[in-house]
PDB file of C-alpha atoms and ligand atoms in Angstrom:
ATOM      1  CA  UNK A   1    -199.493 -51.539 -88.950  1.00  0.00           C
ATOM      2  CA  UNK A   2    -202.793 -52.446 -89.989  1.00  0.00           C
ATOM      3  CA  UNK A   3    -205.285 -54.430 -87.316  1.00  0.00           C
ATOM      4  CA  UNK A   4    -208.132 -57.045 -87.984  1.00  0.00           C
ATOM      5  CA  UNK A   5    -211.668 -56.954 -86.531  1.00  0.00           C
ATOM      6  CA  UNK A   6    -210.361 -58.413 -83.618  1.00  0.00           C
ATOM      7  CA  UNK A   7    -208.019 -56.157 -82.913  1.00  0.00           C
ATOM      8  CA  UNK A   8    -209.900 -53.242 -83.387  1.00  0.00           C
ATOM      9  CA  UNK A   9    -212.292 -54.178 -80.898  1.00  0.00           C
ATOM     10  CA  UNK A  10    -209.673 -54.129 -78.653  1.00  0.00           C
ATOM     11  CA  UNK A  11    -208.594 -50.572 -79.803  1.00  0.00           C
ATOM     12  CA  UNK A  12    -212.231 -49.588 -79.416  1.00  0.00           C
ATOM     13  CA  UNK A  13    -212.939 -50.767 -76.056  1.00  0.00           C
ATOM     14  CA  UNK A  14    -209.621 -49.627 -74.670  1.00  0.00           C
ATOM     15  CA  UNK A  15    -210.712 -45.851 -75.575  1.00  0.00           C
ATOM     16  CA  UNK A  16    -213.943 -46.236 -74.387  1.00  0.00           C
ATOM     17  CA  UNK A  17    -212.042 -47.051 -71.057  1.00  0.00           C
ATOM     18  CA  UNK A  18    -209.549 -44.226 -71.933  1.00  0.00           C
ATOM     19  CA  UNK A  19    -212.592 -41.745 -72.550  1.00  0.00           C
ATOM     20  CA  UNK A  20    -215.002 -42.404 -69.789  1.00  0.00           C
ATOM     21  CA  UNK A  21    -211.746 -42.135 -67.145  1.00  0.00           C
ATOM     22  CA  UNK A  22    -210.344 -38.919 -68.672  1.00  0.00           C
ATOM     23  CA  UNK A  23    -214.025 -37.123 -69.073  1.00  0.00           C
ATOM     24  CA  UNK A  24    -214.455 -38.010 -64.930  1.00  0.00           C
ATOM     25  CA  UNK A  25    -210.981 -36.646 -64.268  1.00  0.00           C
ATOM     26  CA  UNK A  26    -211.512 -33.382 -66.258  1.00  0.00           C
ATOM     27  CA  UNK A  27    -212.204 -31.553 -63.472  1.00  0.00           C
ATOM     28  CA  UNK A  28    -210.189 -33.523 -60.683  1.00  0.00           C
ATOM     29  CA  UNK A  29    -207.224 -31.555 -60.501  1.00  0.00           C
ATOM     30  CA  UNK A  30    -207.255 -28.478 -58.188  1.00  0.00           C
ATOM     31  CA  UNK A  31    -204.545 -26.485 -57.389  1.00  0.00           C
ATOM     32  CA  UNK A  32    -202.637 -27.065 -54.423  1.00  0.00           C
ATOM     33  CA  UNK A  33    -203.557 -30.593 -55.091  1.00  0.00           C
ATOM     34  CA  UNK A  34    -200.653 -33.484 -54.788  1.00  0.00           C
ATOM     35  CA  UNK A  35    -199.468 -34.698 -58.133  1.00  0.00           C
ATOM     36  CA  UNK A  36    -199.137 -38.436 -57.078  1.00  0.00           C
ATOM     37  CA  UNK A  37    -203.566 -38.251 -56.250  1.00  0.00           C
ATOM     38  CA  UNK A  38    -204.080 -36.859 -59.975  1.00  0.00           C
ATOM     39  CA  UNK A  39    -201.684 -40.035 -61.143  1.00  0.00           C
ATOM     40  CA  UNK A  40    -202.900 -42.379 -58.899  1.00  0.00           C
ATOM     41  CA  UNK A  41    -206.841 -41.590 -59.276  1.00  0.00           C
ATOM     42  CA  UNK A  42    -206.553 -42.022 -63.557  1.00  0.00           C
ATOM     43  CA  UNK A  43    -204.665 -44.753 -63.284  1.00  0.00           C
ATOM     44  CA  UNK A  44    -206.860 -46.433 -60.280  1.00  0.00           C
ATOM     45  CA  UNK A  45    -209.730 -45.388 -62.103  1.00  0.00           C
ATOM     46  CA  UNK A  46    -208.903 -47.024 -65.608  1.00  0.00           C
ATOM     47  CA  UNK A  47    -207.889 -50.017 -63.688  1.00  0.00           C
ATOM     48  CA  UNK A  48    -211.143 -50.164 -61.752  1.00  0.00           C
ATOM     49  CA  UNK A  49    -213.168 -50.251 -65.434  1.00  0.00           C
ATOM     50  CA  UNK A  50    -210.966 -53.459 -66.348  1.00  0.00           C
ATOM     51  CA  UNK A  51    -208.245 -51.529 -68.600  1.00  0.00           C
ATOM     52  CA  UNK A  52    -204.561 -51.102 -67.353  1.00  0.00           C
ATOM     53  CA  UNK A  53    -202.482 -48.265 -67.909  1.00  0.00           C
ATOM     54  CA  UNK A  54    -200.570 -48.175 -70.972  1.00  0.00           C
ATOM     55  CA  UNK A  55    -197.791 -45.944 -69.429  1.00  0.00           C
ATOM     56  CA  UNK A  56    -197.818 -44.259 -66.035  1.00  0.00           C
ATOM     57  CA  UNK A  57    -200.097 -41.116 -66.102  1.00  0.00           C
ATOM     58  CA  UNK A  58    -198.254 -38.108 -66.697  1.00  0.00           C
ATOM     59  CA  UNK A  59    -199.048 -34.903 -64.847  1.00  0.00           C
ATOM     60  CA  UNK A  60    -196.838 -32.339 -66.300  1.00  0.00           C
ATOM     61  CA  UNK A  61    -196.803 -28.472 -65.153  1.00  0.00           C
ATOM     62  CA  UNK A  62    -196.138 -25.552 -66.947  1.00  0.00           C
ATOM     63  CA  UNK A  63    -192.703 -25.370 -68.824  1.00  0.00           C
ATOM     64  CA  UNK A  64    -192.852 -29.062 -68.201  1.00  0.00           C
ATOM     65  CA  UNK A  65    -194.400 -30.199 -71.299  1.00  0.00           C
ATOM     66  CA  UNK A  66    -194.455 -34.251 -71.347  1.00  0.00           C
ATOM     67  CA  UNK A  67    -193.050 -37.535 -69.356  1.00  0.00           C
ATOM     68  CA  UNK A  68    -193.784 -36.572 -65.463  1.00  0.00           C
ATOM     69  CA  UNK A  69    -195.253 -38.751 -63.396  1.00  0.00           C
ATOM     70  CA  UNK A  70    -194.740 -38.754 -59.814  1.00  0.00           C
ATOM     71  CA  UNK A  71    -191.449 -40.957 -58.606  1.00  0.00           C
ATOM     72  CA  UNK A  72    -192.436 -42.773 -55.341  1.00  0.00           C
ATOM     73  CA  UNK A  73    -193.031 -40.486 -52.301  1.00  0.00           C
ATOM     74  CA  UNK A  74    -193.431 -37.627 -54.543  1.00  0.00           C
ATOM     75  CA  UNK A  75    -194.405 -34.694 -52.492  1.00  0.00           C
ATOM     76  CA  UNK A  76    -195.169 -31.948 -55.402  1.00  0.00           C
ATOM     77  CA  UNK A  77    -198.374 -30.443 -55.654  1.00  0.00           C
ATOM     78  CA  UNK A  78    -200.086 -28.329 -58.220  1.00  0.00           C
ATOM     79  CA  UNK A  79    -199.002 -24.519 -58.106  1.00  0.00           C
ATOM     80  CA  UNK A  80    -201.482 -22.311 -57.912  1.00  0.00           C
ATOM     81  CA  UNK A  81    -202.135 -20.380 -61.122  1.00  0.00           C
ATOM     82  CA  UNK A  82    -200.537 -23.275 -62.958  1.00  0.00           C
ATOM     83  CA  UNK A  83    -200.897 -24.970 -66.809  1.00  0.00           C
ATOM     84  CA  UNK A  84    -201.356 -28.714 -66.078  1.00  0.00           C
ATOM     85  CA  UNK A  85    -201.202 -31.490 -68.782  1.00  0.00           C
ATOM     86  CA  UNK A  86    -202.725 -35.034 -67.500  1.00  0.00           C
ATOM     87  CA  UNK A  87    -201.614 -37.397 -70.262  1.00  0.00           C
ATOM     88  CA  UNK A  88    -202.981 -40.904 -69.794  1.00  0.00           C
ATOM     89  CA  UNK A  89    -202.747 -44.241 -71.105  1.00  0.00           C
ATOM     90  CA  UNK A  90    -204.899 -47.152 -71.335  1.00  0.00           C
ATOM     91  CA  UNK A  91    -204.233 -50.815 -72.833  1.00  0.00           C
ATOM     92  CA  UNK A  92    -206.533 -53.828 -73.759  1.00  0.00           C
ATOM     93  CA  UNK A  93    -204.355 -56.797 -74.270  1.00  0.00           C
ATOM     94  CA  UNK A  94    -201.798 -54.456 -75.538  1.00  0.00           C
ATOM     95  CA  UNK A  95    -204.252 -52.387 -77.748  1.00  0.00           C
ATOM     96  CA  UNK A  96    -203.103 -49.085 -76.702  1.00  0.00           C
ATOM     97  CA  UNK A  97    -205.055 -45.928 -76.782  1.00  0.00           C
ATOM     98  CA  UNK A  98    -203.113 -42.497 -75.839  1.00  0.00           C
ATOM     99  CA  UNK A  99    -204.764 -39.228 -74.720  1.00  0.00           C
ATOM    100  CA  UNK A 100    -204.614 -36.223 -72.789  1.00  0.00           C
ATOM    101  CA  UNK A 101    -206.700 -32.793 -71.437  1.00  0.00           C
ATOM    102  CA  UNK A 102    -205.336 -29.710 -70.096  1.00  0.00           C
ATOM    103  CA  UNK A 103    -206.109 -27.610 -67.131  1.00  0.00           C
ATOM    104  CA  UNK A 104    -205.507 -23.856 -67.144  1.00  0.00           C
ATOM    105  CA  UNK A 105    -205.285 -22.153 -63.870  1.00  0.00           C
ATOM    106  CA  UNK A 106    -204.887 -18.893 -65.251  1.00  0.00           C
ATOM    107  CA  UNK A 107    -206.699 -16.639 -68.155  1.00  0.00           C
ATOM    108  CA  UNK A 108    -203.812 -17.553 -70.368  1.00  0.00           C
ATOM    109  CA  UNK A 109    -203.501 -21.627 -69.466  1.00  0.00           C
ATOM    110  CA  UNK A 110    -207.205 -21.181 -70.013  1.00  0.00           C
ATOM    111  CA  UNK A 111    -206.386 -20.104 -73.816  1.00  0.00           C
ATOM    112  CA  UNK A 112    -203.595 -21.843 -74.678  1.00  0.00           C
ATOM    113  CA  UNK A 113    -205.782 -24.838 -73.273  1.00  0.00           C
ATOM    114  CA  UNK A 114    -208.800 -23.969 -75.801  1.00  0.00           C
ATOM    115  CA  UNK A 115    -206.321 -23.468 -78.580  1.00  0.00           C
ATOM    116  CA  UNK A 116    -204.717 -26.902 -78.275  1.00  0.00           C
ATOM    117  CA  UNK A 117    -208.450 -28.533 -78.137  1.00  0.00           C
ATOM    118  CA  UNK A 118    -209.207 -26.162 -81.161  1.00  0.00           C
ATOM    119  CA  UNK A 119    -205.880 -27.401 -83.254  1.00  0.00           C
ATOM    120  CA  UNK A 120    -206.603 -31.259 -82.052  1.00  0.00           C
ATOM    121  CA  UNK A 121    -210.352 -30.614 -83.485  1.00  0.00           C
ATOM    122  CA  UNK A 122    -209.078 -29.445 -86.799  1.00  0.00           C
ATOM    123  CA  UNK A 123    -206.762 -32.141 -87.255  1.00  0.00           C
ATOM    124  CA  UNK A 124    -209.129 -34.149 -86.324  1.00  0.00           C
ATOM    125  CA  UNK A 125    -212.037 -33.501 -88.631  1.00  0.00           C
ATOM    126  CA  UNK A 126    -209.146 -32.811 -91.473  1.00  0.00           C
ATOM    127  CA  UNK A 127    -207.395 -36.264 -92.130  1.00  0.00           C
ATOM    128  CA  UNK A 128    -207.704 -39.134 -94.056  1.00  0.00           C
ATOM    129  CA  UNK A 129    -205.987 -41.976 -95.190  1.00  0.00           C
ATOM    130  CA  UNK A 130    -203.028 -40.783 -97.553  1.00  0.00           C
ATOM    131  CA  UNK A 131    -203.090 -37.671 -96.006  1.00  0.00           C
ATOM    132  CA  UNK A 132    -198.853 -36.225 -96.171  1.00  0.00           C
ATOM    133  CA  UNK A 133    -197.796 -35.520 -92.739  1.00  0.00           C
ATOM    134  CA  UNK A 134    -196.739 -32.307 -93.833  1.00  0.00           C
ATOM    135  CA  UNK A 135    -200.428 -31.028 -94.415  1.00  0.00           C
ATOM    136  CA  UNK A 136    -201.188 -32.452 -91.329  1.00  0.00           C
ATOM    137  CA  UNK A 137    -198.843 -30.299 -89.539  1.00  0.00           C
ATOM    138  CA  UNK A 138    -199.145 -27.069 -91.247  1.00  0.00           C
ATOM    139  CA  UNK A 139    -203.014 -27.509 -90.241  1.00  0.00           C
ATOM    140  CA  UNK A 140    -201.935 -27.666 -86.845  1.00  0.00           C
ATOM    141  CA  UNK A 141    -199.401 -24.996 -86.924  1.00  0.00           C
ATOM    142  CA  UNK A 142    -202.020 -22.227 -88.516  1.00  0.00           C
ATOM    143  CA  UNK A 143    -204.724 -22.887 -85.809  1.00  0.00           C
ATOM    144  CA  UNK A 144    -202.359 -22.399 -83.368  1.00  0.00           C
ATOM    145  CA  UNK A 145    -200.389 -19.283 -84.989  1.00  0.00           C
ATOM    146  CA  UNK A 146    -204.046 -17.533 -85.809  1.00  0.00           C
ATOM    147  CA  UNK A 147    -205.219 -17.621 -82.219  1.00  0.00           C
ATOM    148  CA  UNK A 148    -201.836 -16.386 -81.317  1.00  0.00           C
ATOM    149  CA  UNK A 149    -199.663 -18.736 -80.027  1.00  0.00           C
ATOM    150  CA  UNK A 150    -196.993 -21.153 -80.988  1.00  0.00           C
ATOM    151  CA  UNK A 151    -196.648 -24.829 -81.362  1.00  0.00           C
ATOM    152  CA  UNK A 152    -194.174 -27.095 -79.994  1.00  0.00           C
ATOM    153  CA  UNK A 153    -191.933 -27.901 -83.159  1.00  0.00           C
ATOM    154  CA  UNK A 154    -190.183 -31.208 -81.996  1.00  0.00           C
ATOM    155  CA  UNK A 155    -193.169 -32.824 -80.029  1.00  0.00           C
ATOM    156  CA  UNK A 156    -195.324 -35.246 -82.530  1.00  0.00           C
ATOM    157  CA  UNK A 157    -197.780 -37.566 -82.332  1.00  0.00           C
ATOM    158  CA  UNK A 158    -197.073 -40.774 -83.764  1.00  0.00           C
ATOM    159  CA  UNK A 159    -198.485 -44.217 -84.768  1.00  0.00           C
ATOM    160  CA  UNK A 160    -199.694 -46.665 -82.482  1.00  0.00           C
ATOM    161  CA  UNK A 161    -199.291 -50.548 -82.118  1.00  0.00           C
ATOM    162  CA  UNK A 162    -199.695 -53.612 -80.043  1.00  0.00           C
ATOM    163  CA  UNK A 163    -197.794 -53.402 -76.863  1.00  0.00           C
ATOM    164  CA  UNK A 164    -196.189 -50.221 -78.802  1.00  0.00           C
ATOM    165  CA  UNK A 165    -197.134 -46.417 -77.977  1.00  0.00           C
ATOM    166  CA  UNK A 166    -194.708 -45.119 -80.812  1.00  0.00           C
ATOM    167  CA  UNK A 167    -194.892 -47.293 -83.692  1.00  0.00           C
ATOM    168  CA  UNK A 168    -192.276 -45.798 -86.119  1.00  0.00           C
ATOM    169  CA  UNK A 169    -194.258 -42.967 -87.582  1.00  0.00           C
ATOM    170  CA  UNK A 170    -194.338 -39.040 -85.893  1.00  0.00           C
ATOM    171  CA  UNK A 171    -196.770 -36.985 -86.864  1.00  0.00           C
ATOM    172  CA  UNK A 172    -195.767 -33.159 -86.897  1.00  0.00           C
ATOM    173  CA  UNK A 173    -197.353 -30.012 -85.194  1.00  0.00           C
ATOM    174  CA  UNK A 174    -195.399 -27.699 -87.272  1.00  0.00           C
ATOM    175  CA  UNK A 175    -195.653 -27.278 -91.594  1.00  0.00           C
ATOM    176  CA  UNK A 176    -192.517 -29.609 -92.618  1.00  0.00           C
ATOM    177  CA  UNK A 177    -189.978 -29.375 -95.240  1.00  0.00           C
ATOM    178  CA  UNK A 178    -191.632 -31.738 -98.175  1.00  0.00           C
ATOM    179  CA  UNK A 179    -191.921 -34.820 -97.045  1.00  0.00           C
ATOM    180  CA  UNK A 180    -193.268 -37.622 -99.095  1.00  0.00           C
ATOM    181  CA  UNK A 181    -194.618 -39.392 -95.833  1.00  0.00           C
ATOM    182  CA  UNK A 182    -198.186 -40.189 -95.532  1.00  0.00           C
ATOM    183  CA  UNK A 183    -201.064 -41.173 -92.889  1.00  0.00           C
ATOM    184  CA  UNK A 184    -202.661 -44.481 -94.093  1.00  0.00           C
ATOM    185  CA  UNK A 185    -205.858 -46.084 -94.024  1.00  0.00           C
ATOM    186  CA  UNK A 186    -206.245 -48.576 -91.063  1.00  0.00           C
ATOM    187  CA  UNK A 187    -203.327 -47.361 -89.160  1.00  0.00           C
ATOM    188  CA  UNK A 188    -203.875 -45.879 -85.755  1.00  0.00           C
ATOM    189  CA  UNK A 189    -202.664 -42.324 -84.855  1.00  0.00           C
ATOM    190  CA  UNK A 190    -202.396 -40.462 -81.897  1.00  0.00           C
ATOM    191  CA  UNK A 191    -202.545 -36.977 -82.638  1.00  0.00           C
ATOM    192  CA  UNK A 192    -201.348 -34.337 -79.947  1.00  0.00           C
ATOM    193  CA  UNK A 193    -200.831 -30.559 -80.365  1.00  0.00           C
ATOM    194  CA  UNK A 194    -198.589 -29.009 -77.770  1.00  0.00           C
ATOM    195  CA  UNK A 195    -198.909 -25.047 -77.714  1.00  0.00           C
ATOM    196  CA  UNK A 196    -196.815 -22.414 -76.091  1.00  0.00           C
ATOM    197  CA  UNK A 197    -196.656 -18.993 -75.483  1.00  0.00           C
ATOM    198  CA  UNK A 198    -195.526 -16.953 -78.772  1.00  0.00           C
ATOM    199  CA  UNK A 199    -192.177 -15.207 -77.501  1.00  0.00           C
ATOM    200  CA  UNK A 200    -191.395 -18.946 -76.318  1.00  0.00           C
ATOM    201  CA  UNK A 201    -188.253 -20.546 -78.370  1.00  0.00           C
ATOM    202  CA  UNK A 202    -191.278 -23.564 -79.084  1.00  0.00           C
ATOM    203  CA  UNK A 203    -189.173 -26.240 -78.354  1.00  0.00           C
ATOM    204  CA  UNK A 204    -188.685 -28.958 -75.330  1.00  0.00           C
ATOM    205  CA  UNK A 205    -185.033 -30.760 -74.341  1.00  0.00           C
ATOM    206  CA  UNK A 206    -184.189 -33.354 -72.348  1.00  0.00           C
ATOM    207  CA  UNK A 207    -184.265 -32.344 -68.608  1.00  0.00           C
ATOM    208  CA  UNK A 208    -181.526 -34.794 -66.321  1.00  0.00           C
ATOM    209  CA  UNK A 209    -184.591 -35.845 -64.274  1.00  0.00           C
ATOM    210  CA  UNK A 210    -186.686 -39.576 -65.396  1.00  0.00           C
ATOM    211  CA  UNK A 211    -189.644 -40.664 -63.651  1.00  0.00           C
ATOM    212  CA  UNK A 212    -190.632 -42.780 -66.819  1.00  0.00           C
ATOM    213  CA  UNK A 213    -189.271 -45.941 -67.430  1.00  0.00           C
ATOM    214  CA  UNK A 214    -188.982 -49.189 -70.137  1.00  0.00           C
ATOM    215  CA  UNK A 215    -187.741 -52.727 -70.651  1.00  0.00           C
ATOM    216  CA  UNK A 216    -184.822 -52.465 -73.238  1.00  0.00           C
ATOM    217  CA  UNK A 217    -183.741 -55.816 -72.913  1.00  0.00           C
ATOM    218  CA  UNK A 218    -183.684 -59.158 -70.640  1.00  0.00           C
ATOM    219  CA  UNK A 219    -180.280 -59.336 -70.507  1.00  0.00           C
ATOM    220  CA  UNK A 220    -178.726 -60.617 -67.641  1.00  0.00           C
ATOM    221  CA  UNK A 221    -178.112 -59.218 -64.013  1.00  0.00           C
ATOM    222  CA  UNK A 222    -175.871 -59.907 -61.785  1.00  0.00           C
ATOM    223  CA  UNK A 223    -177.860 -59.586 -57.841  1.00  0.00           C
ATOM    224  CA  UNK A 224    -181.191 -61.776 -57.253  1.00  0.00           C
ATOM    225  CA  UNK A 225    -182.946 -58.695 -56.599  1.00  0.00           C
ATOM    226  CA  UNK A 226    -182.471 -57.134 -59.894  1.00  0.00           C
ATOM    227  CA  UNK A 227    -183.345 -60.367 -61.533  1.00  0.00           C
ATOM    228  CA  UNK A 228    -186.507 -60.461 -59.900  1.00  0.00           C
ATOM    229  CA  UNK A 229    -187.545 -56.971 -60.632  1.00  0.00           C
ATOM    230  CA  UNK A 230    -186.398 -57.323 -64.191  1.00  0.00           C
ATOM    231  CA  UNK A 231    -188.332 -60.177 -64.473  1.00  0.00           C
ATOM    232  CA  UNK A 232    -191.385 -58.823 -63.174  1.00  0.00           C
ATOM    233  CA  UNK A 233    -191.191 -55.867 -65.290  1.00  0.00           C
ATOM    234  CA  UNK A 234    -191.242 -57.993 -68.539  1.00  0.00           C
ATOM    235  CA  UNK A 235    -194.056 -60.143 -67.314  1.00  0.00           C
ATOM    236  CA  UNK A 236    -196.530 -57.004 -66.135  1.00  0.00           C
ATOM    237  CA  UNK A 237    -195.757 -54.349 -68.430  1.00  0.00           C
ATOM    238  CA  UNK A 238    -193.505 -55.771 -71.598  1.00  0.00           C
ATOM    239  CA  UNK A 239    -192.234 -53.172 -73.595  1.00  0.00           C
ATOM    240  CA  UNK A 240    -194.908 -50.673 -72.371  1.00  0.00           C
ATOM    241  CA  UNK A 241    -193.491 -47.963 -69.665  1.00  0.00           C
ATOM    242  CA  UNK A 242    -193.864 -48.372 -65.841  1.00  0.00           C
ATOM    243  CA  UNK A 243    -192.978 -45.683 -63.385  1.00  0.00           C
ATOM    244  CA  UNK A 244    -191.110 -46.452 -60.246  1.00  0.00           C
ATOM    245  CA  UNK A 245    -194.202 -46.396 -58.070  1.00  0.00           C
ATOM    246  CA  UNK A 246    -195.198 -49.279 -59.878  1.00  0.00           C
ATOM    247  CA  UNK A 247    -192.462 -51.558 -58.726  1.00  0.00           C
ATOM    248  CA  UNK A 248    -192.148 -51.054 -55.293  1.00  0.00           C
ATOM    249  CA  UNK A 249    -192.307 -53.903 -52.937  1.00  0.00           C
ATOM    250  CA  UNK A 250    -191.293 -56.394 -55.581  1.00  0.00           C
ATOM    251  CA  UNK A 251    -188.346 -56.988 -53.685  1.00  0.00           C
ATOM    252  CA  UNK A 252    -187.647 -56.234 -50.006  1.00  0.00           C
ATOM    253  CA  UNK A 253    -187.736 -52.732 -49.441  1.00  0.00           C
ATOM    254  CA  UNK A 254    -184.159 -52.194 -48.480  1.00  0.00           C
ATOM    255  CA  UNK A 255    -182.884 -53.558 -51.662  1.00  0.00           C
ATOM    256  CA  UNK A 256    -185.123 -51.755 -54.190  1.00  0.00           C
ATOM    257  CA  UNK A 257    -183.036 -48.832 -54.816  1.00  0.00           C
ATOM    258  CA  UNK A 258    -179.224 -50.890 -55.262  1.00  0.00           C
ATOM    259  CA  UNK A 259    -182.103 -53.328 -57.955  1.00  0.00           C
ATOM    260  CA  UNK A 260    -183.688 -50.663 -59.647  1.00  0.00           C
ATOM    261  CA  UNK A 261    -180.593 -48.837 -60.338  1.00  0.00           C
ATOM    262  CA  UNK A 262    -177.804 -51.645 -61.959  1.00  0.00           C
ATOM    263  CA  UNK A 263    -181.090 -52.500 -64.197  1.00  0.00           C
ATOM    264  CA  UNK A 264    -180.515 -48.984 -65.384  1.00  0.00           C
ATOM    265  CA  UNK A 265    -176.926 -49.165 -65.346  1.00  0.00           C
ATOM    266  CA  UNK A 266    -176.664 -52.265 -67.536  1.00  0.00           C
ATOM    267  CA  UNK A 267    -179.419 -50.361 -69.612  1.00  0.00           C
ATOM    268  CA  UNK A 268    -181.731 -53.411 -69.272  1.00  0.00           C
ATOM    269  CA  UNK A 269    -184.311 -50.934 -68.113  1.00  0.00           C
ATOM    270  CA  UNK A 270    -184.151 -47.472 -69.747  1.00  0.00           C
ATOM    271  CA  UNK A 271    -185.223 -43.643 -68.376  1.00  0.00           C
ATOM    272  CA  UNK A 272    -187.193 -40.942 -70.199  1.00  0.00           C
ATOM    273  CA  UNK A 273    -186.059 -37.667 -69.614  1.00  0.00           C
ATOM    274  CA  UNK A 274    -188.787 -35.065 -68.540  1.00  0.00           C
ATOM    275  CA  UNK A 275    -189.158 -32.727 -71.460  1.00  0.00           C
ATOM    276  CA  UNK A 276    -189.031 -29.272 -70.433  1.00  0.00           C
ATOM    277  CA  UNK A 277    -189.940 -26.420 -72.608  1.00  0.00           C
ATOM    278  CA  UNK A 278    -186.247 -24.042 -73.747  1.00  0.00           C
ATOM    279  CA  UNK A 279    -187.396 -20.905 -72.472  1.00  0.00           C
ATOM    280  CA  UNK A 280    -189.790 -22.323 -69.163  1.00  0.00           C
ATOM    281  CA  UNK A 281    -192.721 -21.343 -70.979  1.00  0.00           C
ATOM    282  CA  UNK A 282    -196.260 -23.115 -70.007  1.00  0.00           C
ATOM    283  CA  UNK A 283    -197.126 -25.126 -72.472  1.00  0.00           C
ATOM    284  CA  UNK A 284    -200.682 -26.896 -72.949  1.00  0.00           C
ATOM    285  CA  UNK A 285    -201.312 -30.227 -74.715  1.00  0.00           C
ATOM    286  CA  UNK A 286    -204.804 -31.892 -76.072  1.00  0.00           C
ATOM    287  CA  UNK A 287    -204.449 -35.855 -77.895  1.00  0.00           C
ATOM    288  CA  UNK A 288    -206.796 -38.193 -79.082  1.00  0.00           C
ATOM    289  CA  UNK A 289    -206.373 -41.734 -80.537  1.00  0.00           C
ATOM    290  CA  UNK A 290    -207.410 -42.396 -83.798  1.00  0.00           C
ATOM    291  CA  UNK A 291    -208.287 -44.999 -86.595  1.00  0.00           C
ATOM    292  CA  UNK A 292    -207.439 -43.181 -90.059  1.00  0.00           C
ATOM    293  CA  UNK A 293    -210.486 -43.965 -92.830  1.00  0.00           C
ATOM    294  CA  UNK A 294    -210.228 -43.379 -96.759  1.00  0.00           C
ATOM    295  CA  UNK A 295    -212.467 -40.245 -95.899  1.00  0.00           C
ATOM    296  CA  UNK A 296    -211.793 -39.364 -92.530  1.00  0.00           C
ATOM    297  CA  UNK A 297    -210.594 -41.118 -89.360  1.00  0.00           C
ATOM    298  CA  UNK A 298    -212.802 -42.962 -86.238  1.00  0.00           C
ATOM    299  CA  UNK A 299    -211.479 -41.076 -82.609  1.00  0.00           C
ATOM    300  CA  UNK A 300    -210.941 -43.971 -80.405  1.00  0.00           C
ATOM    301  CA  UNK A 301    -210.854 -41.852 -77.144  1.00  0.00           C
TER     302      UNK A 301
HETATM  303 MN1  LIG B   1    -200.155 -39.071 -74.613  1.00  0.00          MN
HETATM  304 MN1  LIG B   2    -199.022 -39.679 -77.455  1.00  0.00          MN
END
């Protein structure tokens, strides 16, 4: 997808948004803390600098590599001695910038944090338009394997579009089998090394839990209550993902969960399963946004 001047302003000041909001949240989360206040502060905070949140903020702990946000109520808090991703999200008319910091609450988190940054860096300063995807990866992989650790083979970043977080293309954190795929000029990337611990199997499943959520369709429904939730999904967040927090009090309280769930059973609305690492091994995660150059690439966030 390529973007005209326009557009790229909106990309531009939808990760200065996404930038200022993650560099004041660094050092927010404590251990101990509740997980809904580390959601709720990014995604108050990008609201408050006239961005909105792209997809709910993700707060994922140790083995728990990616797509946790806190459901409604949520009472979890941050273990102590704990790897914590905060992945966050913001969106300017749609322009959508994706990025994310780690917090290591142990010697180890600590490294596997400053390894992810290190591997993010690299790819970073490395690509360029026409770049394969498979040299891209392989960059990745080595930083991560010299500092002794392991990446997460079937996490990837992936292009970016309007109203779109994935946009068709995945870029690797592992070397691939040759692939004649390439990064091009004017395209937007997100980037995002995920890094484990080396005796972990190095890659995430499907867990049966979903706190993560997107319009499929606008099909019909049958109750009034799902209509009106459905409808208000499509209006405030289009194809972009909400989180149940997000929708409460759209319609009466008592009919919210019977709504929310035939809008999932008629897959009009679907889930994203929390990805959780094979062998429950922390896992650490750094991502920045980024517009790919002939010689090198802008970072958005
Ligand atoms: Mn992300
Ligand atoms: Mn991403």
């Amino acid at each position: 997808m390529q973007f005209d001047k326009e557009e790229l302003e909106k990309f531009r000041l939808s990760g200065k948004i996404l930038r200022e909001t993650r560099e004041e949240m660094r050092s927010y989360p404590k251990e101990n803390m509740p997980i809904i206040e580390v959601c709720e502060k990014v995604e108050s905070t990008i609201r408050a600098k006239g961005g909105k949140p792209a997809f709910p903020c993700n707060v994922s702990i140790n083995e728990v590599a990616a797509h946790y946000t806190s459901p409604p109520g949520d009472t979890l808090t941050i273990p102590e001695g704990s790897t914590v991703k905060v992945d966050l999200g913001v969106h300017v008319d749609g322009y959508v910038t994706d990025s994310a910091f780690s917090v290591g609450f142990n010697p180890e988190g600590r490294s596997m944090v400053i390894t992810a940054e290190l591997a993010l860096k690299t790819a970073v300063e490395n690509i360029h338009g026409d770049m394969a995807l498979g040299k891209i990866g392989s960059l990745i992989e080595t930083i991560i394997k010299n500092r002794g650790f392991k990446p997460i083979s079937n996490l990837t970043g992936h292009s970016v579009g309007r109203y779109l977080i994935h946009a068709g293309l995945s870029i690797p954190n592992v070397a691939q089998p040759v692939s004649f795929a390439k990064v091009k000029t004017g395209e937007v990337y997100a980037i995002e090394p995920f890094v484990t611990l080396p005796d972990a199997v190095g890659r995430v499943d499907d867990s049966p839990q979903t706190t993560i959520y997107r319009l499929l369709k606008t099909k019909s429904v049958k109750s009034e209550y799902s209509k009106k939730l459905l409808k208000y999904i499509e209006v405030n967040f289009r194809t972009l993902p909400f989180a149940e927090r997000w929708i409460i009090g759209v319609v009466p309280k008592e009919q919210h969960k019977a709504a929310f769930k035939e809008l999932l059973a008629s897959k009009a609305v679907m889930g994203y399963p929390v990805f959780v690492e094979v062998s429950k091994k922390p896992v650490a995660q750094a991502e920045h946004t980024v517009l790919l150059k002939d010689d090198g690439c802008e970072v958005l966030t």
